[in-house]
PDB file of C-alpha atoms in Angstrom:
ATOM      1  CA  UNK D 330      26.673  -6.931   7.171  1.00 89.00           C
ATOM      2  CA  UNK D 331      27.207  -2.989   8.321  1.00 95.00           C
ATOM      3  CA  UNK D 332      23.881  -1.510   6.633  1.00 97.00           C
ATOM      4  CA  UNK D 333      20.374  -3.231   7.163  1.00 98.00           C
ATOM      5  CA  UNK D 334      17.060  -1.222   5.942  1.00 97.00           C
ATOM      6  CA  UNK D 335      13.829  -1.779   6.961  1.00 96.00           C
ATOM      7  CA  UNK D 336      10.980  -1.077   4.898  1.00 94.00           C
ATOM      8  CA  UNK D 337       7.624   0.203   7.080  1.00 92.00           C
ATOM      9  CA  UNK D 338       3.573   0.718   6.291  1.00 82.00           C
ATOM     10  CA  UNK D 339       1.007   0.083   8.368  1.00 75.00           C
ATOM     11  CA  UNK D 340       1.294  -3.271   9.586  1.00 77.00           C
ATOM     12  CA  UNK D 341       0.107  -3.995  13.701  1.00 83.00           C
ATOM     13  CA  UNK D 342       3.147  -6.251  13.466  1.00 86.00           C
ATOM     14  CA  UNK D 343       4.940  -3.146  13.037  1.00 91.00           C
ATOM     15  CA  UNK D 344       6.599  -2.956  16.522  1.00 94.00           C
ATOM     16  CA  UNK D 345       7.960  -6.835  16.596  1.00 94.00           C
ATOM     17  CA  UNK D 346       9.122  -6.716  13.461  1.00 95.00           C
ATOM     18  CA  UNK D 347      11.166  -3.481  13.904  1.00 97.00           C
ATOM     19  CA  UNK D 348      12.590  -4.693  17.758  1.00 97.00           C
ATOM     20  CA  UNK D 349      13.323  -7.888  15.302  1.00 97.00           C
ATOM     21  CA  UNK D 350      15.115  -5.449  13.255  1.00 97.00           C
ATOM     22  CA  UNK D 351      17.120  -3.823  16.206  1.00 98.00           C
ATOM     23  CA  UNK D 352      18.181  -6.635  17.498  1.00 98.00           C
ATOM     24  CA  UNK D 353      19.581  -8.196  14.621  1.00 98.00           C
ATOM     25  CA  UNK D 354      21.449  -4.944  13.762  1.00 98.00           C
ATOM     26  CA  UNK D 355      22.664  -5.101  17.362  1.00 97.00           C
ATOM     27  CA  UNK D 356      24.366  -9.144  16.594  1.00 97.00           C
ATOM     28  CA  UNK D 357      25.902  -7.782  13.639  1.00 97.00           C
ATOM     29  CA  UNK D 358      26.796  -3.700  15.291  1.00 97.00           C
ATOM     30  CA  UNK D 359      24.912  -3.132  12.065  1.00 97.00           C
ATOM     31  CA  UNK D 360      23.425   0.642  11.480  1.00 98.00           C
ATOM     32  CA  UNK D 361      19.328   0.328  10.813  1.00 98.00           C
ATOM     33  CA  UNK D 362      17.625   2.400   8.624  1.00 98.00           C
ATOM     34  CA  UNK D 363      13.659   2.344   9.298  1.00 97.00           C
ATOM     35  CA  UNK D 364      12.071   3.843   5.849  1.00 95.00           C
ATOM     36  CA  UNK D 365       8.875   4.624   4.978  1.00 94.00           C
ATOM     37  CA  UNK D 366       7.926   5.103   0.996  1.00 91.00           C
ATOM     38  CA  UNK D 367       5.102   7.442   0.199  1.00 87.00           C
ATOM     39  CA  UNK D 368       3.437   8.571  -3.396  1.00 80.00           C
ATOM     40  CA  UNK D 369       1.317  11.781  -3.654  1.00 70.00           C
ATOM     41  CA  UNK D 370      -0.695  12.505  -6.827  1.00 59.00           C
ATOM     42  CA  UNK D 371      -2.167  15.676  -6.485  1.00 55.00           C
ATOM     43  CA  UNK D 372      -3.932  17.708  -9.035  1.00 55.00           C
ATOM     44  CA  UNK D 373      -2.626  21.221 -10.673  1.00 55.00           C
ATOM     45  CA  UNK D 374      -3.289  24.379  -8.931  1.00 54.00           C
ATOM     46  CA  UNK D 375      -3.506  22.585  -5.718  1.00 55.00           C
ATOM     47  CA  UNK D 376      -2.361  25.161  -3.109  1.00 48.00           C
ATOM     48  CA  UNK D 377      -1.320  22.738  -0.630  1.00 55.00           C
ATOM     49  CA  UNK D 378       2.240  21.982   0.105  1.00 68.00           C
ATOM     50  CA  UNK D 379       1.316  17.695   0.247  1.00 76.00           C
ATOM     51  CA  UNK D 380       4.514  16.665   0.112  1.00 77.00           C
ATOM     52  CA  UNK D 381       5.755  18.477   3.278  1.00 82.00           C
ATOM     53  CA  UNK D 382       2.267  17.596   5.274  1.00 83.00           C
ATOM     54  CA  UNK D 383       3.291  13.828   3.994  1.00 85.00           C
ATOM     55  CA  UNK D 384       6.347  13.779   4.891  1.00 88.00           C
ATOM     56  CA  UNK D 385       6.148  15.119   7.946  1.00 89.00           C
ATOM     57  CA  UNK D 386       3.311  13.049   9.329  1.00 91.00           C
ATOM     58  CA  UNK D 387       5.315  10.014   7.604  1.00 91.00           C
ATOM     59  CA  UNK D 388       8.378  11.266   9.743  1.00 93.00           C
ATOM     60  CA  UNK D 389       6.675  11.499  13.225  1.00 95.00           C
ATOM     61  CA  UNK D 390       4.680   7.875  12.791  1.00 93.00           C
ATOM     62  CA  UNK D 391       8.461   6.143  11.894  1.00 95.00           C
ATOM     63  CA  UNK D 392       9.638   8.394  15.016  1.00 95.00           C
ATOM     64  CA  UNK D 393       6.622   7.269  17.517  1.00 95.00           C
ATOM     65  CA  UNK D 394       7.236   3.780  16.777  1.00 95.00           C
ATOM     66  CA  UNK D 395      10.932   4.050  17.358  1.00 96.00           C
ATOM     67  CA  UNK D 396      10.192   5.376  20.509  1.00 96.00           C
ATOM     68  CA  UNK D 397       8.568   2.494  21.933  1.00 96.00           C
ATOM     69  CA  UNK D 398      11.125  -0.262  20.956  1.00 96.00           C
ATOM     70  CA  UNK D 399      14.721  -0.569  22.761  1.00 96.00           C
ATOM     71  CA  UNK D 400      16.793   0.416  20.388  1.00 96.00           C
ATOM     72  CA  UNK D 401      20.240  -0.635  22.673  1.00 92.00           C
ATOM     73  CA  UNK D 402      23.041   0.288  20.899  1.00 91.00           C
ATOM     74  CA  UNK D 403      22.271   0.094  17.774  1.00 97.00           C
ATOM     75  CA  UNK D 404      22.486   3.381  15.572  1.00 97.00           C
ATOM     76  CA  UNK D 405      18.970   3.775  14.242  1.00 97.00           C
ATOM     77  CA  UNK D 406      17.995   6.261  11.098  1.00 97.00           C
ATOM     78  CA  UNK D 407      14.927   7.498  10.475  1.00 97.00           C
ATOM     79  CA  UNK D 408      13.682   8.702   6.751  1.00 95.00           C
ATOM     80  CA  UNK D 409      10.384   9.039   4.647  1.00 93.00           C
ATOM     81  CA  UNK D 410      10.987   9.165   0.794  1.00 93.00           C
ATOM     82  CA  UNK D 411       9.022   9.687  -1.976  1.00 90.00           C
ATOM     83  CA  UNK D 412       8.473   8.039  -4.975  1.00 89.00           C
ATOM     84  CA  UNK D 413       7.832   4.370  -6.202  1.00 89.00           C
ATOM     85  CA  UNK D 414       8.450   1.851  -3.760  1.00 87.00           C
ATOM     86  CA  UNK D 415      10.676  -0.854  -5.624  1.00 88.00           C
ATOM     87  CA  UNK D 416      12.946   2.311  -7.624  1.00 91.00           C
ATOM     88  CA  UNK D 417      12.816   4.426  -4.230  1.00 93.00           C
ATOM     89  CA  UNK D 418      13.946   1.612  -2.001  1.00 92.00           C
ATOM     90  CA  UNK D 419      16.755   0.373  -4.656  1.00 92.00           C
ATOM     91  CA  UNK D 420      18.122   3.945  -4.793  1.00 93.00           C
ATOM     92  CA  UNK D 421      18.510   3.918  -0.834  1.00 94.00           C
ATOM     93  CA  UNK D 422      19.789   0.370  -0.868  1.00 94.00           C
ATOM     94  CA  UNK D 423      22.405   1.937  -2.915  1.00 94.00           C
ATOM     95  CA  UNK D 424      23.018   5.219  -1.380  1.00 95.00           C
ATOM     96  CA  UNK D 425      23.607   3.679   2.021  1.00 95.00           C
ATOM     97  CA  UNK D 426      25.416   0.457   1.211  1.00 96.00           C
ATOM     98  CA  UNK D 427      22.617  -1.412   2.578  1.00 96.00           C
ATOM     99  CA  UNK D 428      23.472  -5.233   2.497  1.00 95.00           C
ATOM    100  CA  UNK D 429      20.335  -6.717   3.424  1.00 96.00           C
ATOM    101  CA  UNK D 430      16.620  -6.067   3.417  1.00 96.00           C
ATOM    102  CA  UNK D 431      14.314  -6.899   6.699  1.00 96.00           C
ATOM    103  CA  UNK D 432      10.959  -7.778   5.187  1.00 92.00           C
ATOM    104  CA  UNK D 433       7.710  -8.334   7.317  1.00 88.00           C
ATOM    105  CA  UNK D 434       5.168 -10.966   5.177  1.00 81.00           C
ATOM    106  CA  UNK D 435       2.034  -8.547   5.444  1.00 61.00           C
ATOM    107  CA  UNK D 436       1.628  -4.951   6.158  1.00 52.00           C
ATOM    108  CA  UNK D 437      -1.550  -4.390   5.606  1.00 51.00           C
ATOM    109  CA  UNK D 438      -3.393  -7.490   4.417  1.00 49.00           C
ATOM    110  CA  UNK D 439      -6.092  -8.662   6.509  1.00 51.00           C
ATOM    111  CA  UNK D 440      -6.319 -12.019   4.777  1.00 56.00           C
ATOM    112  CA  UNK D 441      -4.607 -14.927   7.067  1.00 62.00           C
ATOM    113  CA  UNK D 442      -4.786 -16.697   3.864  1.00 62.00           C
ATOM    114  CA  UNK D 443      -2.131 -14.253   2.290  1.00 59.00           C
ATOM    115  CA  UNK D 444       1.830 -15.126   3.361  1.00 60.00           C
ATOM    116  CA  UNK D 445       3.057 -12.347   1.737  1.00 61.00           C
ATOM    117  CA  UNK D 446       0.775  -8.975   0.584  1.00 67.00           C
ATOM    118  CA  UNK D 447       1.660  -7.203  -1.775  1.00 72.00           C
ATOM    119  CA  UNK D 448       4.007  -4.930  -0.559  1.00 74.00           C
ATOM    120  CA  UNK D 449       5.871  -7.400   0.734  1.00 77.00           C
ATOM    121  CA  UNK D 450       5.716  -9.392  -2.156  1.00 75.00           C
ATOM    122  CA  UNK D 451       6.629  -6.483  -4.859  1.00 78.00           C
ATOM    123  CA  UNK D 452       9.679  -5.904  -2.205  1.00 82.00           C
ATOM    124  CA  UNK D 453      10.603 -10.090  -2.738  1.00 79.00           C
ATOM    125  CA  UNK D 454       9.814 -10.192  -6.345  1.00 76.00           C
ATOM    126  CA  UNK D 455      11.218  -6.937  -7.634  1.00 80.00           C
ATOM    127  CA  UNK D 456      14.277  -6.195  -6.330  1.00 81.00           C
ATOM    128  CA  UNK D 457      17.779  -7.681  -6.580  1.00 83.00           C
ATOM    129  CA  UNK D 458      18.476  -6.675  -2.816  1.00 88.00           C
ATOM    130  CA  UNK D 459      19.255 -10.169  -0.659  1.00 93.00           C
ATOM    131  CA  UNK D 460      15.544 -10.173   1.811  1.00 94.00           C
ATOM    132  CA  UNK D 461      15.233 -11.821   5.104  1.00 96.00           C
ATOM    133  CA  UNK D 462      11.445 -12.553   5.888  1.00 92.00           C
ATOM    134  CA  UNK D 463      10.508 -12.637   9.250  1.00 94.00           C
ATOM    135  CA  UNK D 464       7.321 -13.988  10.677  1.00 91.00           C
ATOM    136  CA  UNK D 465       4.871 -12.211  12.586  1.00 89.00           C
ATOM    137  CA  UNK D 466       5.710 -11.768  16.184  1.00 90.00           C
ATOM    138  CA  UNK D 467       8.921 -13.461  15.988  1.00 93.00           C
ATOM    139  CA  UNK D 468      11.349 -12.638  18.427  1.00 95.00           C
ATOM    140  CA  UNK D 469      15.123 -12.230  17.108  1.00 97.00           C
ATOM    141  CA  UNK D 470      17.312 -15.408  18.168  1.00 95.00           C
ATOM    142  CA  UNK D 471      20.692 -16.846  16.484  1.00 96.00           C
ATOM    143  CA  UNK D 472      20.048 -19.014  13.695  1.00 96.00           C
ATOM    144  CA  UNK D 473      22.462 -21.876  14.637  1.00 96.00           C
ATOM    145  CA  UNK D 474      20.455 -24.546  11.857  1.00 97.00           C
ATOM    146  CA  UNK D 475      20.122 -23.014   8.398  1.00 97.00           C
ATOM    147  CA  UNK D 476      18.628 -25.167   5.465  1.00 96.00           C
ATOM    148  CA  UNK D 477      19.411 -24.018   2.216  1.00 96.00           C
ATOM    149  CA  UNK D 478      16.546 -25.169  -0.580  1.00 93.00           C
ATOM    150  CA  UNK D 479      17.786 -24.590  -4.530  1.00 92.00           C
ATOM    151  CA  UNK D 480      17.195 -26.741  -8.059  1.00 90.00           C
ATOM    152  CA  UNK D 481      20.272 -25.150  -9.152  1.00 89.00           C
ATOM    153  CA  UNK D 482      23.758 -24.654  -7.914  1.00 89.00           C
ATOM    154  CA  UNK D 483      25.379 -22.752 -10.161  1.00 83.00           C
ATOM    155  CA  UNK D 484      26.887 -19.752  -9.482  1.00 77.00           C
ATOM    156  CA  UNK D 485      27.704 -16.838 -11.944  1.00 74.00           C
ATOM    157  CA  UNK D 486      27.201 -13.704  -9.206  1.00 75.00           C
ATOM    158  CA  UNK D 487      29.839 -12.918  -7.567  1.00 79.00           C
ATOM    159  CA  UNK D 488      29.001 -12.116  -4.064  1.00 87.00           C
ATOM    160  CA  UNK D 489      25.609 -13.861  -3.696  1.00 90.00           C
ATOM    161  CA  UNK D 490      26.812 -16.012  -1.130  1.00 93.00           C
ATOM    162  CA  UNK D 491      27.778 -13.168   1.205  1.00 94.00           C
ATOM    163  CA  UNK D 492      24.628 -13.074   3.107  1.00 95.00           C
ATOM    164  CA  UNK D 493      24.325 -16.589   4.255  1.00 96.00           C
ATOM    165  CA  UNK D 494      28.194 -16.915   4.548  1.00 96.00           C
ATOM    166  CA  UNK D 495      28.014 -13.767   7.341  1.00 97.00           C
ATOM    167  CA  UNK D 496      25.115 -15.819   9.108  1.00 97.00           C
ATOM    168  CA  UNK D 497      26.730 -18.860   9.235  1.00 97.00           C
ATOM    169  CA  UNK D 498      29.528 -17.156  10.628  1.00 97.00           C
ATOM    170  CA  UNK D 499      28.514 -14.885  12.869  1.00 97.00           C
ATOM    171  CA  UNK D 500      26.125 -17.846  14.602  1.00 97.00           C
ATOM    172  CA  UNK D 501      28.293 -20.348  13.930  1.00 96.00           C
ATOM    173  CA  UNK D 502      25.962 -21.975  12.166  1.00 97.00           C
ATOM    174  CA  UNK D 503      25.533 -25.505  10.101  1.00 97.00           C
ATOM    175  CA  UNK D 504      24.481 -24.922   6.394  1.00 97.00           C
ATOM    176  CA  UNK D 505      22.504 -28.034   5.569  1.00 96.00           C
ATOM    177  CA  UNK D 506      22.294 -27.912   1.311  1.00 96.00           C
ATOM    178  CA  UNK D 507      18.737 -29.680  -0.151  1.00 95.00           C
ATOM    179  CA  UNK D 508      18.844 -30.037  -3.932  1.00 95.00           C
ATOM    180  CA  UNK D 509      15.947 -30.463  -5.599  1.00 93.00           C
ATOM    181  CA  UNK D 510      15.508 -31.770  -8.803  1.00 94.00           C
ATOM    182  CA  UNK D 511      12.519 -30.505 -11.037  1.00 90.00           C
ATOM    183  CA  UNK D 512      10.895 -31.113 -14.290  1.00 90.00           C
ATOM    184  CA  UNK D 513      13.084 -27.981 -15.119  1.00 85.00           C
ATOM    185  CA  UNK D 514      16.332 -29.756 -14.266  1.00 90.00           C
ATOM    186  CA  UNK D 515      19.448 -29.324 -16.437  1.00 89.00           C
ATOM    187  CA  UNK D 516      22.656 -31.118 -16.565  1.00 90.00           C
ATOM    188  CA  UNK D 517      25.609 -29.646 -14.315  1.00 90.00           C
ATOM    189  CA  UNK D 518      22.844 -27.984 -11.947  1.00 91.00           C
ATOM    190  CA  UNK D 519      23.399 -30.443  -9.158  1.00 93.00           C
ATOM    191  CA  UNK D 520      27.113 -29.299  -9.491  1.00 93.00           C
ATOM    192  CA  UNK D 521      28.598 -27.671  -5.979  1.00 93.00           C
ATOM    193  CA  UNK D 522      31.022 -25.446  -6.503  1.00 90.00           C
ATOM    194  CA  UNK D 523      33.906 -24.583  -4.101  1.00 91.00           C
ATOM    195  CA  UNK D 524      32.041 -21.160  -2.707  1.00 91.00           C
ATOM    196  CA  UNK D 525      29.413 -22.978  -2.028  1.00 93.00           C
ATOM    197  CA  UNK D 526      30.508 -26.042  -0.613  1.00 94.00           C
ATOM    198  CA  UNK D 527      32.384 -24.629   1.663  1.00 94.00           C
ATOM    199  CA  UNK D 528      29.473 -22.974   3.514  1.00 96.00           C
ATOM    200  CA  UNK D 529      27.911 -26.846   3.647  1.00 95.00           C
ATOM    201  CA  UNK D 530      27.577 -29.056   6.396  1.00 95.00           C
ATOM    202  CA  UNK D 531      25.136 -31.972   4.704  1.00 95.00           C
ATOM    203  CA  UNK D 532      23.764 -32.200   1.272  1.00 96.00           C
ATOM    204  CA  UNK D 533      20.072 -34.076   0.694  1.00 95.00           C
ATOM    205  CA  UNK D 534      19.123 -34.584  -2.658  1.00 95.00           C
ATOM    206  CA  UNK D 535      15.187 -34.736  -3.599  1.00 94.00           C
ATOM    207  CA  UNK D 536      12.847 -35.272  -6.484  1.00 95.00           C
ATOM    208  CA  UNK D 537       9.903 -32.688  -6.239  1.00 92.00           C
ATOM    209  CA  UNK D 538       7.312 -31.216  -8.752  1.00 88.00           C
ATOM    210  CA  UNK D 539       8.296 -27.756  -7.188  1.00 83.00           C
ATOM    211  CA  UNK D 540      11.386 -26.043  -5.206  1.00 85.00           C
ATOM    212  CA  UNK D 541       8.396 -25.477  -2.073  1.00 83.00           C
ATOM    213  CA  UNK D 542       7.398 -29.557  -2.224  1.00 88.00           C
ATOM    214  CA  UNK D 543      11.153 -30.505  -1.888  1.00 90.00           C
ATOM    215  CA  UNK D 544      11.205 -28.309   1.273  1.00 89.00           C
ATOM    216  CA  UNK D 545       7.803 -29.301   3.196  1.00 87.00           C
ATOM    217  CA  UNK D 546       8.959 -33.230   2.440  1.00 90.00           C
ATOM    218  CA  UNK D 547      12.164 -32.382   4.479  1.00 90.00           C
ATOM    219  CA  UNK D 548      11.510 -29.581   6.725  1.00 88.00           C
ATOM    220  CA  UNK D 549      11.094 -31.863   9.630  1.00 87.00           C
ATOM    221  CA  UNK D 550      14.118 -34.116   9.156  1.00 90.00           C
ATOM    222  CA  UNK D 551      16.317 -31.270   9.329  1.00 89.00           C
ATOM    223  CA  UNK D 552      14.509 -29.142  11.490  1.00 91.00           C
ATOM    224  CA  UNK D 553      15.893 -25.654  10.408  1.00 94.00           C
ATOM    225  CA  UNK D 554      15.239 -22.072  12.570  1.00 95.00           C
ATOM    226  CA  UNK D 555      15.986 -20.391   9.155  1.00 96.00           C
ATOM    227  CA  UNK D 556      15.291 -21.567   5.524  1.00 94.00           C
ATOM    228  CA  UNK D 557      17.239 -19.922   2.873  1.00 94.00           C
ATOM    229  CA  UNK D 558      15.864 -19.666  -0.604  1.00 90.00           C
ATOM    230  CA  UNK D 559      17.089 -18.053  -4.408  1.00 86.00           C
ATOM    231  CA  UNK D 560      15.103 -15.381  -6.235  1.00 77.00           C
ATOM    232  CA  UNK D 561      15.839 -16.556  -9.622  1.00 63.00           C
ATOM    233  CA  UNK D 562      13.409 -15.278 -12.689  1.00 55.00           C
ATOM    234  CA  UNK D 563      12.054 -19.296 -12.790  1.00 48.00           C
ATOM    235  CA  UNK D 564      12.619 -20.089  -9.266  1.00 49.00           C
ATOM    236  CA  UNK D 565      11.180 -20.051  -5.694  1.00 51.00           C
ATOM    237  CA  UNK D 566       9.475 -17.006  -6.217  1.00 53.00           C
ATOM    238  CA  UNK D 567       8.264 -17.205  -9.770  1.00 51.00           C
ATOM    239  CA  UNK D 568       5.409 -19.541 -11.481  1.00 47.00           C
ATOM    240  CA  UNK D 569       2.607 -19.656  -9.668  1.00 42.00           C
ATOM    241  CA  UNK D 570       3.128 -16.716  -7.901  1.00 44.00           C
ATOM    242  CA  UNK D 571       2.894 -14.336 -10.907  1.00 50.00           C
ATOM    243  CA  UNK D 572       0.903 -11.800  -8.647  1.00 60.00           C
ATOM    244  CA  UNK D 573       2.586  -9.778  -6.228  1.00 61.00           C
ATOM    245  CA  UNK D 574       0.328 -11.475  -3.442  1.00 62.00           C
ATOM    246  CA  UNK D 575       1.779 -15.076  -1.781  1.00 61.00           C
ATOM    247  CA  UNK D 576      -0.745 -17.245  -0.414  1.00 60.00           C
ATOM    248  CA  UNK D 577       0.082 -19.701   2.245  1.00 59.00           C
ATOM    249  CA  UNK D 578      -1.109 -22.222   0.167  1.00 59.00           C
ATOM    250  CA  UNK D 579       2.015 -21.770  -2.118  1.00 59.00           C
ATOM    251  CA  UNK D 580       4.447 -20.941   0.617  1.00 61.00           C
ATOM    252  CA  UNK D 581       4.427 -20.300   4.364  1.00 59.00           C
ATOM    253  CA  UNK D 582       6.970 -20.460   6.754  1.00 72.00           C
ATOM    254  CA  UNK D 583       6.867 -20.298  10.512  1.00 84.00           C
ATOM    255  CA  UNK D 584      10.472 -19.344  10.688  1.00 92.00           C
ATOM    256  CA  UNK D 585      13.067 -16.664   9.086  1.00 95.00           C
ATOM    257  CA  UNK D 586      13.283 -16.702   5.112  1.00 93.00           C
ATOM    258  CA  UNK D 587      16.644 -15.391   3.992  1.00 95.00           C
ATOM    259  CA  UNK D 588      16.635 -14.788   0.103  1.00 92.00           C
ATOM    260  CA  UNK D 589      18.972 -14.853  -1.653  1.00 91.00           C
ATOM    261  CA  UNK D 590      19.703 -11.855  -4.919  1.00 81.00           C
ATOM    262  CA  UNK D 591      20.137 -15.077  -7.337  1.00 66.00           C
ATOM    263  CA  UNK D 592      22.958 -17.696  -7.878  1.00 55.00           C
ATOM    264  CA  UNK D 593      22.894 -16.781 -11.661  1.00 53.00           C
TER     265      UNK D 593
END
């Protein structure tokens, strides 16, 4: 895990979530890129340079909130880009090799019923990058107790795994597997294969109406300080969360969220 971005708007969590960021980079002498995304529609004729005044003023906000985090060692980049945020933030994912995502759950939603806004949630949703969600005013500590919640183990993508496997082994961490099976269950998804099974300490099996019920029915017996999740087009992130926005109601989580790009 060499390259971690971090998307930023206007969130007052802004300065947690990026020493977060830092800090995590430093455990893994990952480089950090701290982005911001702007859009300008302007009208023809205008005689305005936007753009530049944007960017610019985008530039010194990412820059003035560097300042006042400790960035140790860590090797921190700075950009604002333009365009749309899910195509923009792909494109740098893929320019700089970035390996993981470092998503806050609201930037700018006011609501403390809303988990994720939708930023956030557009970020989740939208992209194939693998996400880790960190709560608000969470201060970066080794996840040593990592529960991994799916309906379906099989594995088509090579490389999915990646992520978690790097967590569990930079932290030396214990991989606890919860299956849950669904009204959408198929035969052969309760299947482990190797890859997998080799990053597993324990394996639960459940019977839930949803992917969410299977965890809150055994978050407490396993006690996890990071829950680790699939973004599948029918999965944890899909159904009832058709809008971008993620209420509480349908998922909250008082600890780190690592999602996964999708097993299939």
């Amino acid at each position: 895990m060499k390259n971690i971005l971090v998307p930023v708007g206007s969130s007052k969590n802004a300065l947690s979530h990026l020493q977060y960021a830092v800090d995590f980079a430093e455990a893994f002498n990952a480089k950090l890129f701290i982005v911001q995304v702007y859009n300008v529609y302007t009208k023809a004729g205008t005689m305005m340079n936007v753009d530049k005044i944007i960017e610019r003023e985008s530039l010194e906000f990412l820059n003035g909130l560097v300042s006042e985090i400790d960035t140790r060692n860590v090797d921190v980049i700075v950009r604002s880009l333009k365009g749309n945020l899910i195509d923009t933030l792909e494109l740098a994912c893929k320019a700089a090799d970035v390996d993981l995502i470092l998503v806050e759950p609201r930037t700018n939603s006011i609501k403390d019923s809303v988990y994720l806004g939708k930023t956030s949630g557009r970020i989740i949703k939208q992209t194939n990058i693998p996400a880790l969600i960190v709560p608000e005013g969470y201060s970066f500590k080794p996840a040593t107790n990592i529960l991994m919640a799916i309906k379906s183990a099989i594995t088509k993508k090579e490389g999915v795994l990646i992520p978690l496997k790097e967590l569990k082994n930079k932290f030396n961490a214990s991989v606890n597997l919860l299956l849950v099976k669904t009204p959408y269950h198929n035969e052969g998804d309760f299947d482990v294969k190797d890859d997998l099974k080799a990053l597993i300490s324990n394996t639960t099996t459940s019977e839930n109406a949803t992917t969410f019920q299977g965890v809150l029915e055994h978050f407490q017996s396993h006690e996890p300080d990071m829950l680790c999740v699939v973004r599948r087009k029918r999965g944890f992130f899909a159904k009832k969360w058709e809008k971008n926005t993620i209420l509480k109601k349908d998922f909250y989580s008082t600890i780190p969220v690592l999602v996964l790009s999708g097993l299939k």
